Short mmCIF file of C-alpha atoms in Angstrom, two decimals:
data_model
loop_
_atom_site.label_atom_id
_atom_site.label_comp_id
_atom_site.label_asym_id
_atom_site.label_seq_id
_atom_site.Cartn_x
_atom_site.Cartn_y
_atom_site.Cartn_z
CA UNK A 1 -152.80 95.63 41.16
CA UNK A 2 -150.55 92.63 41.40
CA UNK A 3 -153.39 90.12 40.80
CA UNK A 4 -154.73 92.00 37.66
CA UNK A 5 -153.98 89.73 34.57
CA UNK A 6 -152.74 91.62 31.45
CA UNK A 7 -155.65 90.12 29.44
CA UNK A 8 -158.43 91.54 31.68
CA UNK A 9 -161.13 93.76 30.00
CA UNK A 10 -161.84 95.54 33.25
CA UNK A 11 -160.89 99.24 33.46
CA UNK A 12 -157.61 100.37 34.94
CA UNK A 13 -159.56 103.31 36.56
CA UNK A 14 -162.73 102.26 38.07
CA UNK A 15 -163.31 105.76 39.40
CA UNK A 16 -163.28 107.33 36.00
CA UNK A 17 -165.53 104.54 34.52
CA UNK A 18 -168.00 105.14 37.56
CA UNK A 19 -168.14 108.93 36.72
CA UNK A 20 -168.71 108.35 33.05
CA UNK A 21 -171.36 105.50 33.91
CA UNK A 22 -173.27 107.95 36.26
CA UNK A 23 -173.19 110.59 33.43
CA UNK A 24 -174.51 108.02 30.74
CA UNK A 25 -177.19 106.89 33.30
CA UNK A 26 -178.27 110.49 33.86
CA UNK A 27 -178.31 111.20 30.21
CA UNK A 28 -180.54 108.22 29.65
CA UNK A 29 -182.90 109.32 32.42
CA UNK A 30 -182.91 112.73 30.70
CA UNK A 31 -183.64 111.16 27.48
CA UNK A 32 -186.86 109.54 28.88
CA UNK A 33 -187.98 112.46 30.99
CA UNK A 34 -187.78 114.95 28.16
CA UNK A 35 -188.64 112.61 25.29
CA UNK A 36 -191.65 114.72 24.23
CA UNK A 37 -189.29 117.52 23.31
CA UNK A 38 -187.71 115.53 20.49
CA UNK A 39 -189.09 114.28 17.27
CA UNK A 40 -190.91 110.81 17.29
CA UNK A 41 -188.52 109.80 14.51
CA UNK A 42 -186.01 111.38 12.15
CA UNK A 43 -184.04 110.06 9.18
CA UNK A 44 -180.30 109.27 9.61
CA UNK A 45 -178.08 111.77 7.77
CA UNK A 46 -175.44 110.31 5.48
CA UNK A 47 -172.71 111.36 7.93
CA UNK A 48 -174.32 109.27 10.75
CA UNK A 49 -174.75 106.21 8.37
CA UNK A 50 -171.05 106.59 7.22
CA UNK A 51 -169.95 106.66 10.87
CA UNK A 52 -171.51 103.25 11.49
CA UNK A 53 -169.86 101.74 8.40
CA UNK A 54 -166.17 101.88 9.44
CA UNK A 55 -164.22 98.83 9.69
CA UNK A 56 -163.74 96.69 12.75
CA UNK A 57 -161.45 98.50 15.16
CA UNK A 58 -158.43 96.22 16.12
CA UNK A 59 -156.89 98.70 18.54
CA UNK A 60 -158.35 100.12 21.82
CA UNK A 61 -160.58 103.13 21.98
CA UNK A 62 -162.28 104.79 24.91
CA UNK A 63 -165.76 104.52 26.23
CA UNK A 64 -166.16 108.29 26.01
CA UNK A 65 -165.40 108.31 22.33
CA UNK A 66 -167.73 105.43 21.72
CA UNK A 67 -170.43 107.10 23.63
CA UNK A 68 -169.84 110.18 21.73
CA UNK A 69 -170.53 108.28 18.59
CA UNK A 70 -173.63 106.90 20.07
CA UNK A 71 -175.03 110.39 20.82
CA UNK A 72 -174.33 111.71 17.43
CA UNK A 73 -175.24 108.72 15.26
CA UNK A 74 -177.53 106.29 17.08
CA UNK A 75 -179.54 107.72 19.89
CA UNK A 76 -181.34 110.46 17.73
CA UNK A 77 -182.34 107.98 15.13
CA UNK A 78 -184.17 105.05 16.68
CA UNK A 79 -187.60 103.89 15.64
CA UNK A 80 -189.10 106.13 18.37
CA UNK A 81 -191.46 103.87 20.29
CA UNK A 82 -190.85 105.35 23.70
CA UNK A 83 -192.19 108.75 22.47
CA UNK A 84 -195.93 109.44 23.36
CA UNK A 85 -196.50 110.32 19.68
CA UNK A 86 -195.44 106.80 18.37
CA UNK A 87 -198.58 105.07 17.21
CA UNK A 88 -197.04 103.04 14.43
CA UNK A 89 -196.49 99.34 15.28
CA UNK A 90 -197.58 97.57 18.36
CA UNK A 91 -194.41 98.41 20.31
CA UNK A 92 -194.17 99.06 23.99
CA UNK A 93 -192.71 102.05 25.42
CA UNK A 94 -190.38 100.55 28.03
CA UNK A 95 -189.97 102.23 31.46
CA UNK A 96 -187.06 103.63 33.55
CA UNK A 97 -187.46 100.65 35.92
CA UNK A 98 -187.02 98.32 33.00
CA UNK A 99 -183.87 100.22 31.91
CA UNK A 100 -182.38 99.80 35.42
CA UNK A 101 -183.24 96.11 35.21
CA UNK A 102 -181.23 95.76 31.90
CA UNK A 103 -178.33 97.41 33.58
CA UNK A 104 -178.37 95.00 36.45
CA UNK A 105 -178.95 91.96 34.09
CA UNK A 106 -175.88 93.18 32.11
CA UNK A 107 -173.88 93.20 35.23
CA UNK A 108 -174.83 89.88 36.56
CA UNK A 109 -174.30 88.45 33.01
CA UNK A 110 -176.22 85.25 33.99
CA UNK A 111 -176.70 82.50 31.52
CA UNK A 112 -180.23 81.45 32.50
CA UNK A 113 -180.20 78.19 30.48
CA UNK A 114 -180.10 76.29 33.65
CA UNK A 115 -178.13 75.36 36.77
CA UNK A 116 -178.88 75.95 40.48
CA UNK A 117 -179.12 79.68 40.58
CA UNK A 118 -181.50 82.49 41.54
CA UNK A 119 -182.19 83.88 38.18
CA UNK A 120 -183.79 80.46 37.24
CA UNK A 121 -186.07 80.83 40.20
CA UNK A 122 -187.04 84.45 39.12
CA UNK A 123 -188.12 82.95 35.79
CA UNK A 124 -190.04 80.30 37.62
CA UNK A 125 -191.81 82.95 39.56
CA UNK A 126 -192.84 84.76 36.39
CA UNK A 127 -194.05 81.56 35.10
CA UNK A 128 -196.27 80.96 38.11
CA UNK A 129 -197.70 84.49 37.94
CA UNK A 130 -198.67 83.88 34.20
CA UNK A 131 -200.24 80.46 34.90
CA UNK A 132 -202.44 82.22 37.55
CA UNK A 133 -203.30 85.06 35.22
CA UNK A 134 -204.52 82.74 32.49
CA UNK A 135 -206.05 80.19 34.83
CA UNK A 136 -203.65 77.41 33.79
CA UNK A 137 -203.19 74.40 36.27
CA UNK A 138 -200.03 74.02 38.43
CA UNK A 139 -198.31 71.88 35.91
CA UNK A 140 -198.09 74.73 33.31
CA UNK A 141 -194.77 75.99 32.46
CA UNK A 142 -193.66 79.16 30.73
CA UNK A 143 -190.31 80.31 29.23
CA UNK A 144 -188.81 83.58 27.90
CA UNK A 145 -187.95 83.80 24.42
CA UNK A 146 -186.99 86.83 22.01
CA UNK A 147 -190.48 87.37 20.87
CA UNK A 148 -193.88 85.84 19.85
CA UNK A 149 -192.52 84.85 16.48
CA UNK A 150 -190.38 82.23 18.21
CA UNK A 151 -192.92 81.51 20.77
CA UNK A 152 -195.45 80.64 17.92
CA UNK A 153 -192.81 78.55 16.42
CA UNK A 154 -192.51 76.59 19.77
CA UNK A 155 -196.38 76.22 19.62
CA UNK A 156 -196.20 74.56 16.31
CA UNK A 157 -193.50 72.12 17.52
CA UNK A 158 -195.10 71.33 20.85
CA UNK A 159 -198.38 70.62 19.07
CA UNK A 160 -196.57 68.39 16.44
CA UNK A 161 -194.83 66.29 19.36
CA UNK A 162 -198.08 66.15 21.35
CA UNK A 163 -199.67 64.42 18.33
CA UNK A 164 -196.85 62.41 16.88
CA UNK A 165 -194.87 61.57 20.03
CA UNK A 166 -191.22 62.10 20.84
CA UNK A 167 -190.16 59.68 18.04
CA UNK A 168 -190.73 62.54 15.56
CA UNK A 169 -187.71 64.26 17.03
CA UNK A 170 -185.39 61.67 15.98
CA UNK A 171 -187.04 60.21 13.03
CA UNK A 172 -188.51 63.33 11.51
CA UNK A 173 -191.89 63.30 9.59
CA UNK A 174 -192.89 60.15 7.97
CA UNK A 175 -194.44 60.77 4.49
CA UNK A 176 -197.79 60.20 5.73
CA UNK A 177 -197.18 62.61 8.59
CA UNK A 178 -196.08 65.18 6.19
CA UNK A 179 -199.83 65.61 5.39
CA UNK A 180 -200.44 67.34 8.69
CA UNK A 181 -202.13 70.65 8.42
CA UNK A 182 -202.90 73.62 10.75
CA UNK A 183 -205.43 76.48 10.66
CA UNK A 184 -205.37 80.28 11.32
CA UNK A 185 -207.31 83.13 10.11
CA UNK A 186 -206.48 85.21 7.10
CA UNK A 187 -205.77 88.07 9.56
CA UNK A 188 -203.09 85.95 11.53
CA UNK A 189 -199.52 87.14 11.82
CA UNK A 190 -197.29 86.05 9.11
CA UNK A 191 -195.00 84.27 11.57
CA UNK A 192 -197.29 81.45 11.75
CA UNK A 193 -196.90 80.56 8.17
CA UNK A 194 -193.14 80.85 8.79
CA UNK A 195 -193.40 78.65 11.77
CA UNK A 196 -195.01 76.03 9.74
CA UNK A 197 -192.21 76.36 7.19
CA UNK A 198 -189.40 75.98 9.71
CA UNK A 199 -191.16 73.11 11.42
CA UNK A 200 -191.04 71.25 8.05
CA UNK A 201 -194.73 71.17 7.22
CA UNK A 202 -194.40 73.84 4.56
CA UNK A 203 -196.36 77.13 4.62
CA UNK A 204 -198.94 75.59 2.41
CA UNK A 205 -200.05 73.33 5.27
CA UNK A 206 -201.40 76.33 6.98
CA UNK A 207 -204.98 76.87 6.00
CA UNK A 208 -206.03 80.58 6.05
CA UNK A 209 -209.60 80.66 7.29
CA UNK A 210 -211.87 83.61 6.41
CA UNK A 211 -213.03 86.21 8.92
CA UNK A 212 -216.21 87.94 9.81
CA UNK A 213 -216.88 91.62 9.34
CA UNK A 214 -215.00 92.33 12.65
CA UNK A 215 -211.80 90.47 11.48
CA UNK A 216 -212.47 87.41 13.66
CA UNK A 217 -211.94 83.87 12.68
CA UNK A 218 -215.20 82.28 11.11
CA UNK A 219 -215.95 79.18 13.00
CA UNK A 220 -218.37 77.80 10.27
CA UNK A 221 -215.53 78.40 7.65
CA UNK A 222 -212.98 76.67 9.95
CA UNK A 223 -215.18 73.69 10.59
CA UNK A 224 -215.87 73.31 6.83
CA UNK A 225 -212.12 73.40 5.95
CA UNK A 226 -211.38 70.84 8.64
CA UNK A 227 -213.92 68.55 7.32
CA UNK A 228 -212.85 68.97 3.77
CA UNK A 229 -209.08 68.39 4.56
CA UNK A 230 -209.97 65.17 6.55
CA UNK A 231 -212.15 63.93 3.46
CA UNK A 232 -209.06 64.56 1.32
CA UNK A 233 -206.83 62.30 3.52
CA UNK A 234 -205.02 65.06 5.38
CA UNK A 235 -204.64 65.18 9.08
CA UNK A 236 -205.53 68.40 10.95
CA UNK A 237 -203.55 68.88 14.14
CA UNK A 238 -203.49 72.39 15.15
CA UNK A 239 -205.69 75.69 15.37
CA UNK A 240 -204.02 79.00 15.97
CA UNK A 241 -206.33 81.67 17.40
CA UNK A 242 -205.32 85.22 17.36
CA UNK A 243 -205.95 87.56 20.40
CA UNK A 244 -205.27 90.91 18.82
CA UNK A 245 -204.75 90.79 15.01
CA UNK A 246 -202.06 92.84 13.38
CA UNK A 247 -204.27 94.91 11.11
CA UNK A 248 -207.21 95.78 13.39
CA UNK A 249 -206.59 94.23 16.93
CA UNK A 250 -209.57 91.78 16.55
CA UNK A 251 -209.74 88.78 18.85
CA UNK A 252 -210.76 85.31 17.58
CA UNK A 253 -213.75 83.65 19.34
CA UNK A 254 -211.68 81.88 21.81
CA UNK A 255 -214.32 80.08 23.80
CA UNK A 256 -215.96 78.71 20.65
CA UNK A 257 -212.58 77.78 19.29
CA UNK A 258 -211.84 75.92 22.39
CA UNK A 259 -215.01 73.98 22.10
CA UNK A 260 -214.35 73.11 18.55
CA UNK A 261 -210.63 72.04 19.20
CA UNK A 262 -211.86 69.87 21.97
CA UNK A 263 -214.48 68.22 19.72
CA UNK A 264 -212.24 67.92 16.79
CA UNK A 265 -209.19 66.55 18.75
CA UNK A 266 -206.98 69.63 17.77
CA UNK A 267 -204.29 71.45 19.70
CA UNK A 268 -205.41 75.09 20.42
CA UNK A 269 -202.64 77.58 20.48
CA UNK A 270 -203.32 81.28 21.06
CA UNK A 271 -201.16 84.01 19.42
CA UNK A 272 -201.72 86.70 21.93
CA UNK A 273 -198.68 88.70 21.04
CA UNK A 274 -199.93 91.89 22.52
CA UNK A 275 -203.54 91.31 23.56
CA UNK A 276 -203.03 88.36 25.97
CA UNK A 277 -201.91 90.67 28.76
CA UNK A 278 -205.24 92.33 28.44
CA UNK A 279 -206.16 89.90 31.30
CA UNK A 280 -204.59 92.44 33.57
CA UNK A 281 -207.26 94.91 32.64
CA UNK A 282 -210.80 94.19 34.02
CA UNK A 283 -212.50 95.76 31.02
CA UNK A 284 -210.46 93.81 28.52
CA UNK A 285 -210.22 90.52 30.21
CA UNK A 286 -213.95 89.53 29.31
CA UNK A 287 -213.04 89.97 25.57
CA UNK A 288 -210.42 87.17 26.08
CA UNK A 289 -212.78 84.68 27.58
CA UNK A 290 -211.59 81.30 26.70
CA UNK A 291 -208.01 82.02 26.57
CA UNK A 292 -207.39 79.91 29.64
CA UNK A 293 -208.72 76.87 27.94
CA UNK A 294 -205.92 76.77 25.24
CA UNK A 295 -203.25 74.19 25.14
CA UNK A 296 -200.57 77.01 24.67
CA UNK A 297 -200.14 80.71 24.56
CA UNK A 298 -197.55 83.01 22.97
CA UNK A 299 -197.17 86.67 23.88
CA UNK A 300 -194.86 89.51 24.49
CA UNK A 301 -194.18 91.48 27.73
CA UNK A 302 -192.52 94.08 25.61
CA UNK A 303 -195.81 95.25 24.04
CA UNK A 304 -198.62 96.04 26.50
CA UNK A 305 -196.62 94.88 29.49
CA UNK A 306 -194.07 97.94 28.82
CA UNK A 307 -191.02 95.83 29.36
CA UNK A 308 -187.97 96.74 27.33
CA UNK A 309 -187.33 94.66 24.23
CA UNK A 310 -187.03 91.82 24.06
CA UNK A 311 -189.24 89.77 26.18
CA UNK A 312 -191.43 87.31 24.38
CA UNK A 313 -192.92 84.33 26.13
CA UNK A 314 -194.38 80.83 25.51
CA UNK A 315 -196.62 78.87 27.87
CA UNK A 316 -198.03 75.43 27.79
CA UNK A 317 -200.96 74.29 29.90
CA UNK A 318 -198.98 70.93 30.41
CA UNK A 319 -195.27 71.78 30.97
CA UNK A 320 -194.53 68.10 30.17
CA UNK A 321 -195.30 68.72 26.57
CA UNK A 322 -192.46 71.35 26.55
CA UNK A 323 -190.09 68.85 28.05
CA UNK A 324 -191.24 66.27 25.48
CA UNK A 325 -190.47 68.55 22.60
CA UNK A 326 -187.26 70.20 23.72
CA UNK A 327 -185.34 68.29 26.46
CA UNK A 328 -182.09 66.98 25.17
CA UNK A 329 -179.72 65.35 27.73
CA UNK A 330 -176.13 65.59 27.10
CA UNK A 331 -173.00 64.70 29.05
CA UNK A 332 -172.07 68.35 29.56
CA UNK A 333 -175.54 69.11 30.98
CA UNK A 334 -175.89 66.15 33.48
CA UNK A 335 -177.48 66.98 36.69
CA UNK A 336 -176.41 66.58 40.20
CA UNK A 337 -178.14 66.13 43.46
CA UNK A 338 -176.57 69.23 44.92
CA UNK A 339 -174.23 72.16 43.97
CA UNK A 340 -174.19 74.20 40.89
CA UNK A 341 -175.60 71.41 38.67
CA UNK A 342 -178.57 70.68 40.77
CA UNK A 343 -182.09 70.82 39.48
CA UNK A 344 -184.21 68.74 37.16
CA UNK A 345 -186.07 70.65 34.50
CA UNK A 346 -183.82 73.51 33.50
CA UNK A 347 -185.06 76.29 31.22
CA UNK A 348 -182.95 74.78 28.29
CA UNK A 349 -185.14 71.66 28.64
CA UNK A 350 -188.22 73.68 27.89
CA UNK A 351 -187.24 75.46 24.63
CA UNK A 352 -184.70 75.60 22.02
CA UNK A 353 -181.99 77.89 23.50
CA UNK A 354 -179.18 76.91 25.93
CA UNK A 355 -177.54 80.25 26.04
CA UNK A 356 -180.29 82.55 27.53
CA UNK A 357 -180.08 86.18 28.85
CA UNK A 358 -181.68 87.24 32.24
CA UNK A 359 -184.94 88.42 30.29
CA UNK A 360 -187.02 87.50 33.27
CA UNK A 361 -185.33 90.22 35.50
CA UNK A 362 -186.92 93.27 33.72
CA UNK A 363 -190.27 91.64 33.65
CA UNK A 364 -190.19 90.66 37.23
CA UNK A 365 -188.89 94.08 38.29
CA UNK A 366 -191.61 95.79 36.27
CA UNK A 367 -194.30 93.77 38.20
CA UNK A 368 -192.66 94.16 41.48
CA UNK A 369 -192.43 97.97 41.28
CA UNK A 370 -195.60 99.07 39.25
CA UNK A 371 -197.83 95.89 39.94
CA UNK A 372 -200.14 94.26 37.58
CA UNK A 373 -203.03 96.59 38.20
CA UNK A 374 -201.10 99.65 37.23
CA UNK A 375 -200.15 97.89 33.87
CA UNK A 376 -203.86 96.88 33.44
CA UNK A 377 -204.90 100.54 33.89
CA UNK A 378 -202.39 101.61 31.15
CA UNK A 379 -203.88 98.84 28.95
CA UNK A 380 -207.38 100.14 29.56
CA UNK A 381 -206.20 103.69 28.86
CA UNK A 382 -204.83 102.75 25.53
CA UNK A 383 -208.25 101.29 24.59
CA UNK A 384 -210.03 104.40 25.85
CA UNK A 385 -207.78 106.63 23.68
CA UNK A 386 -208.54 104.36 20.67
CA UNK A 387 -212.27 104.88 21.19
CA UNK A 388 -211.56 108.70 21.46
CA UNK A 389 -209.75 108.69 18.24
CA UNK A 390 -212.41 106.56 16.50
CA UNK A 391 -215.14 109.04 17.80
CA UNK A 392 -213.06 112.01 16.34
CA UNK A 393 -212.76 110.10 12.98
CA UNK A 394 -216.49 109.59 12.88
CA UNK A 395 -217.32 113.19 13.78
CA UNK A 396 -214.98 114.47 10.92
CA UNK A 397 -216.67 114.38 7.33
CA UNK A 398 -213.27 113.98 5.66
CA UNK A 399 -212.21 111.03 7.72
CA UNK A 400 -213.50 107.46 7.56
CA UNK A 401 -213.07 104.48 9.77
CA UNK A 402 -211.75 101.64 7.84
CA UNK A 403 -212.57 98.69 10.43
CA UNK A 404 -214.28 98.32 13.71
CA UNK A 405 -212.14 99.18 16.80
CA UNK A 406 -211.92 96.10 18.86
CA UNK A 407 -208.97 97.22 21.29
CA UNK A 408 -206.41 99.85 20.75
CA UNK A 409 -205.84 99.85 17.21
CA UNK A 410 -207.69 102.46 14.80
CA UNK A 411 -207.60 102.09 10.97
CA UNK A 412 -208.90 105.21 9.16
CA UNK A 413 -208.58 107.10 6.02
CA UNK A 414 -208.69 110.71 4.80
CA UNK A 415 -211.40 110.22 2.31
CA UNK A 416 -213.67 113.27 1.53
CA UNK A 417 -216.91 112.23 -0.22
CA UNK A 418 -215.81 113.76 -3.48
CA UNK A 419 -212.36 112.20 -3.65
CA UNK A 420 -211.91 109.07 -5.82
CA UNK A 421 -210.72 106.03 -3.95
CA UNK A 422 -207.45 105.87 -5.97
CA UNK A 423 -206.71 109.58 -5.28
CA UNK A 424 -207.48 108.94 -1.54
CA UNK A 425 -204.92 106.16 -1.61
CA UNK A 426 -202.24 108.52 -2.84
CA UNK A 427 -203.08 111.29 -0.47
CA UNK A 428 -203.07 108.86 2.57
CA UNK A 429 -199.64 107.61 1.53
CA UNK A 430 -198.39 111.10 1.53
CA UNK A 431 -200.18 112.10 4.82
CA UNK A 432 -198.25 109.24 6.54
CA UNK A 433 -194.94 110.34 5.11
CA UNK A 434 -195.64 114.06 6.02
CA UNK A 435 -196.26 113.01 9.56
CA UNK A 436 -193.01 111.14 9.83
CA UNK A 437 -191.19 114.22 8.56
CA UNK A 438 -193.03 116.61 11.11
CA UNK A 439 -192.01 114.35 14.00
CA UNK A 440 -195.02 114.92 16.27
CA UNK A 441 -196.85 111.69 15.77
CA UNK A 442 -195.94 108.45 13.78
CA UNK A 443 -198.64 106.18 12.73
CA UNK A 444 -198.26 103.20 10.45
CA UNK A 445 -200.26 102.00 7.53
CA UNK A 446 -201.84 98.79 6.19
CA UNK A 447 -204.26 97.75 3.42
CA UNK A 448 -207.75 96.99 4.15
CA UNK A 449 -210.33 95.98 1.63
CA UNK A 450 -207.79 96.77 -1.07
CA UNK A 451 -207.35 100.48 0.09
CA UNK A 452 -204.35 102.09 1.81
CA UNK A 453 -205.31 102.85 5.31
CA UNK A 454 -203.67 104.79 8.20
CA UNK A 455 -203.19 102.58 11.27
CA UNK A 456 -202.88 104.03 14.64
CA UNK A 457 -201.69 101.46 17.26
CA UNK A 458 -201.84 103.04 20.67
CA UNK A 459 -199.61 101.11 23.16
CA UNK A 460 -197.52 103.68 24.86
CA UNK A 461 -198.20 104.43 28.47
CA UNK A 462 -197.02 107.91 27.95
CA UNK A 463 -199.54 108.71 25.20
CA UNK A 464 -202.63 110.93 26.31
CA UNK A 465 -205.70 112.57 24.82
CA UNK A 466 -203.46 115.55 23.51
CA UNK A 467 -201.47 113.24 21.42
CA UNK A 468 -204.61 111.85 19.83
CA UNK A 469 -205.86 115.32 19.02
CA UNK A 470 -202.40 116.01 17.42
CA UNK A 471 -202.75 112.96 15.29
CA UNK A 472 -206.25 113.84 14.13
CA UNK A 473 -205.51 117.48 13.38
CA UNK A 474 -202.25 116.61 11.60
CA UNK A 475 -204.09 113.99 9.35
CA UNK A 476 -206.74 116.55 8.52
CA UNK A 477 -204.24 119.38 7.91
CA UNK A 478 -201.93 117.26 5.81
CA UNK A 479 -204.89 115.83 3.84
CA UNK A 480 -206.37 119.20 3.07
CA UNK A 481 -202.93 120.49 1.94
CA UNK A 482 -202.19 117.46 -0.25
CA UNK A 483 -205.70 117.32 -1.83
CA UNK A 484 -204.99 120.68 -3.48
CA UNK A 485 -201.78 119.39 -5.09
CA UNK A 486 -201.73 117.67 -8.41
CA UNK A 487 -200.59 113.97 -8.22
CA UNK A 488 -196.97 113.35 -9.27
CA UNK A 489 -196.58 112.25 -12.98
CA UNK A 490 -196.52 108.48 -13.54
#
């Protein structure tokens, strides 16, 4: 073509690209349709690792050759969370609809940092949906980020600015302001301490509050710690409640924490990484009572929302607080009354990123196609499956529940009555490794009360009762086999 520049990266043969693209799309549909026929996870062989350690190519290749490399060395060796037997970490499974949305977003290649464009309006619509879901007022604003780790970091920064004013953004923390402290339970995610570190307070400024037997923050212990810190001349400013702890899925007493935060003049932020979307499920939503009274919430659509990675979210009850914390006018971002540069509060004014992908599309399309009720039913189903697994554990003399089941996470051990705890630790470690090698189911592990524990996080909308039975049977079979083996020499 006469108008084709020599430097373009478009194909010379669009028909050939279209044919290969259709083949790849069909392959990915096949991958999802027949995912149960493959192992949950398998280790990469040395040849696959070596293929991905080659130097940067400087000359051209072909898409067909690159796709062949992916088929051989990447696609078979992912973490496996789309598989119904994946019960490791709290990872959503994604959907074919979400996959299509990713393809469309890639074609549009929109930078959703701002400007007068429809993708910004799509993100605003999702924000409106979420404000309604949590019972936030009209002035609430939400923003897509990579995940809850960044969203929790934003929560710390917004709480800081709400207390100290916008001057802290230019002047930094004064010496006396460096004595601010925050509170989260000892079961809170590690990203909260990291957020305090990155915000300049230091991780030691996060007080780890004890929990009750169900893993929920102890309100009396929180109150005592806040009083002690104030008596010591420190300035408490933030309480981080957890809705769905990493270890056990416990939900902190949100209503009571909202009462306390209001009484004590503290910002209440909720880390709802996966459980916040339980508001879509009628049987789970009551467990989250009080979440709508928080000042801010962080959560992920890529967990219980089943949106493909990554799709984290931060929302503040008062969107002005986000503008106060992140808006940074610059000559190259000046606004106009009309045209491409029209608009007032752009997404880049609400968070740290100027360059932002169209994450909202896969979330928007997931809700448009499936509806919130269907996602809520999948959330409810995962909790029902967790209770089924817990009942099976309690019915088996060789198995032992390690923690109460609050939502969809089940922590248990292979622990026959005559097995010493230290030996049970060894056996349970080997059970998990044996399950990974077998490839039918893949739980994770944690440590509870000083003991190694198998942890099944049931998030996948493809997981059914049969998969729960496979897990329980496989743990029992592996445990019985390993119990007859001598421990390896130290």
